[in-house]
Amino acid sequence: MRLEDLYKLLFDLYGPQGWWPVDEEYHKQKGTDKREEIIIGAILTQNTSWKNVERALENLKRYGELSLRFVRYTDMDKLKELIRPSGFYNQKAKRLKDVASFLDPTDKVQSVSREELLKVPGIGKETADAILLYAGNRLNFVIDKYTQRFMRRFMNIDGNYDSLKKFFEESLPKDIEIYKEFHALIDEHAKRYCKSTPLCGECPLKRLCFSAGPSF
Ligand code: SF4
């Protein structure tokens, strides 16, 4: 199956996911930059669920400000306290401060190279690609553990981060909306059906899946 067809299939199943979610109203009222919410969220989501990230973002909105300027200049202990719900808060507070000073001004996210971004402490490939794609609107496909698991099972492609990224980027049309949606759609499918213990019997893709045995 062509990747583009898989994308259309998932899109028909789950509809637009609208990633990355941002609080447009908040930024309108505060005059803050929604790209900064994406950058902050991309750090906070490391090794935790999105629910926990939302709690940390809510704290920043309520007791601080959802901006890189706030993250950069606020007291370290206060920042740790606010982002505590996202877990690993000592590490993440330091990472947030590093990325906030690196991406100043925020427009730098439109021009910084992936290699430069990867040199910022705590920014791995997935975080860098998420920042470039969703905050920078730049064609960088994001791979995560869900994508790796799903591609291994569904298409029998057992790739590492780099080989899968290359595969997606070489196979898909150069369309930023497809990049954004496809990543989110795969995650949605993985969370609903292609879990660590897959729910193949109920999976809408079972007839097309390499791993779904005859019993499914
Ligand atoms: S049939 Fe099973 S392994 Fe295949 S995509 Fe669905 S849940 Fe995943």
PDB file of C-alpha atoms in Angstrom, residues 106-188:
ATOM      1  CA  THR A 106      11.215  32.874  18.049  1.00  0.00           C
ATOM      2  CA  ASP A 107      11.392  33.560  14.308  1.00  0.00           C
ATOM      3  CA  LYS A 108      14.603  31.576  14.435  1.00  0.00           C
ATOM      4  CA  VAL A 109      12.400  28.465  14.302  1.00  0.00           C
ATOM      5  CA  GLN A 110      11.772  29.296  10.625  1.00  0.00           C
ATOM      6  CA  SER A 111      15.436  29.283   9.715  1.00  0.00           C
ATOM      7  CA  VAL A 112      17.445  27.235  12.211  1.00  0.00           C
ATOM      8  CA  SER A 113      18.860  24.030  10.783  1.00  0.00           C
ATOM      9  CA  ARG A 114      17.851  20.678  12.237  1.00  0.00           C
ATOM     10  CA  GLU A 115      21.528  20.008  13.006  1.00  0.00           C
ATOM     11  CA  GLU A 116      21.819  23.204  15.049  1.00  0.00           C
ATOM     12  CA  LEU A 117      18.615  22.452  16.922  1.00  0.00           C
ATOM     13  CA  LEU A 118      19.861  18.966  17.751  1.00  0.00           C
ATOM     14  CA  LYS A 119      22.869  20.504  19.493  1.00  0.00           C
ATOM     15  CA  VAL A 120      20.643  22.121  22.129  1.00  0.00           C
ATOM     16  CA  PRO A 121      20.874  19.952  25.271  1.00  0.00           C
ATOM     17  CA  GLY A 122      17.840  17.714  25.668  1.00  0.00           C
ATOM     18  CA  ILE A 123      16.593  18.145  22.105  1.00  0.00           C
ATOM     19  CA  GLY A 124      16.503  14.763  20.417  1.00  0.00           C
ATOM     20  CA  LYS A 125      15.342  13.941  16.916  1.00  0.00           C
ATOM     21  CA  GLU A 126      11.654  13.588  17.738  1.00  0.00           C
ATOM     22  CA  THR A 127      11.545  16.867  19.673  1.00  0.00           C
ATOM     23  CA  ALA A 128      13.519  18.715  17.002  1.00  0.00           C
ATOM     24  CA  ASP A 129      11.284  17.449  14.213  1.00  0.00           C
ATOM     25  CA  ALA A 130       8.119  18.262  16.166  1.00  0.00           C
ATOM     26  CA  ILE A 131       9.358  21.821  16.738  1.00  0.00           C
ATOM     27  CA  LEU A 132      10.361  22.277  13.098  1.00  0.00           C
ATOM     28  CA  LEU A 133       7.165  20.780  11.683  1.00  0.00           C
ATOM     29  CA  TYR A 134       4.533  22.199  14.001  1.00  0.00           C
ATOM     30  CA  ALA A 135       6.089  25.469  15.195  1.00  0.00           C
ATOM     31  CA  GLY A 136       8.221  26.186  12.139  1.00  0.00           C
ATOM     32  CA  ASN A 137       5.851  24.838   9.456  1.00  0.00           C
ATOM     33  CA  ARG A 138       8.801  23.082   7.906  1.00  0.00           C
ATOM     34  CA  LEU A 139       8.794  19.755   6.112  1.00  0.00           C
ATOM     35  CA  ASN A 140      10.233  17.416   8.729  1.00  0.00           C
ATOM     36  CA  PHE A 141       8.322  14.221   9.323  1.00  0.00           C
ATOM     37  CA  VAL A 142       8.107  13.272  12.999  1.00  0.00           C
ATOM     38  CA  ILE A 143       8.716   9.679  14.019  1.00  0.00           C
ATOM     39  CA  ASP A 144       7.825   8.391  17.458  1.00  0.00           C
ATOM     40  CA  LYS A 145       7.452   5.055  19.186  1.00  0.00           C
ATOM     41  CA  TYR A 146       3.863   4.735  17.928  1.00  0.00           C
ATOM     42  CA  THR A 147       4.965   5.239  14.330  1.00  0.00           C
ATOM     43  CA  GLN A 148       7.738   2.678  14.691  1.00  0.00           C
ATOM     44  CA  ARG A 149       5.426   0.099  16.236  1.00  0.00           C
ATOM     45  CA  PHE A 150       2.645   0.671  13.724  1.00  0.00           C
ATOM     46  CA  MET A 151       4.939   0.545  10.685  1.00  0.00           C
ATOM     47  CA  ARG A 152       6.571  -2.630  11.947  1.00  0.00           C
ATOM     48  CA  ARG A 153       3.227  -4.338  12.376  1.00  0.00           C
ATOM     49  CA  PHE A 154       1.212  -2.857   9.530  1.00  0.00           C
ATOM     50  CA  MET A 155       3.807  -2.759   6.737  1.00  0.00           C
ATOM     51  CA  ASN A 156       6.504  -5.036   8.147  1.00  0.00           C
ATOM     52  CA  ILE A 157       8.983  -2.161   8.071  1.00  0.00           C
ATOM     53  CA  ASP A 158      11.288  -2.422  11.043  1.00  0.00           C
ATOM     54  CA  GLY A 159      13.087   0.879  10.685  1.00  0.00           C
ATOM     55  CA  ASN A 160      14.992   3.102  13.057  1.00  0.00           C
ATOM     56  CA  TYR A 161      14.201   6.797  13.422  1.00  0.00           C
ATOM     57  CA  ASP A 162      16.291   7.950  10.482  1.00  0.00           C
ATOM     58  CA  SER A 163      15.276   5.263   8.005  1.00  0.00           C
ATOM     59  CA  LEU A 164      11.578   5.704   8.756  1.00  0.00           C
ATOM     60  CA  LYS A 165      11.813   9.480   8.504  1.00  0.00           C
ATOM     61  CA  LYS A 166      13.540   9.107   5.135  1.00  0.00           C
ATOM     62  CA  PHE A 167      10.893   6.626   3.983  1.00  0.00           C
ATOM     63  CA  PHE A 168       8.017   8.959   4.869  1.00  0.00           C
ATOM     64  CA  GLU A 169       9.697  12.037   3.432  1.00  0.00           C
ATOM     65  CA  GLU A 170      10.609  10.313   0.169  1.00  0.00           C
ATOM     66  CA  SER A 171       7.187   8.714  -0.265  1.00  0.00           C
ATOM     67  CA  LEU A 172       4.808  11.526   0.645  1.00  0.00           C
ATOM     68  CA  PRO A 173       3.939  14.629  -1.350  1.00  0.00           C
ATOM     69  CA  LYS A 174       5.760  17.693  -0.006  1.00  0.00           C
ATOM     70  CA  ASP A 175       2.652  18.935   1.739  1.00  0.00           C
ATOM     71  CA  ILE A 176       2.965  20.399   5.231  1.00  0.00           C
ATOM     72  CA  GLU A 177      -0.645  19.600   6.157  1.00  0.00           C
ATOM     73  CA  ILE A 178      -0.178  15.936   5.223  1.00  0.00           C
ATOM     74  CA  TYR A 179       2.984  15.770   7.329  1.00  0.00           C
ATOM     75  CA  LYS A 180       1.211  17.297  10.313  1.00  0.00           C
ATOM     76  CA  GLU A 181      -1.954  15.257  10.048  1.00  0.00           C
ATOM     77  CA  PHE A 182      -0.362  11.932   9.163  1.00  0.00           C
ATOM     78  CA  HIS A 183       1.842  11.892  12.249  1.00  0.00           C
ATOM     79  CA  ALA A 184      -1.154  12.702  14.453  1.00  0.00           C
ATOM     80  CA  LEU A 185      -3.371  10.131  12.699  1.00  0.00           C
ATOM     81  CA  ILE A 186      -0.856   7.338  13.239  1.00  0.00           C
ATOM     82  CA  ASP A 187      -0.695   8.230  16.925  1.00  0.00           C
ATOM     83  CA  GLU A 188      -4.484   8.238  17.107  1.00  0.00           C
TER      84      GLU A 188
END
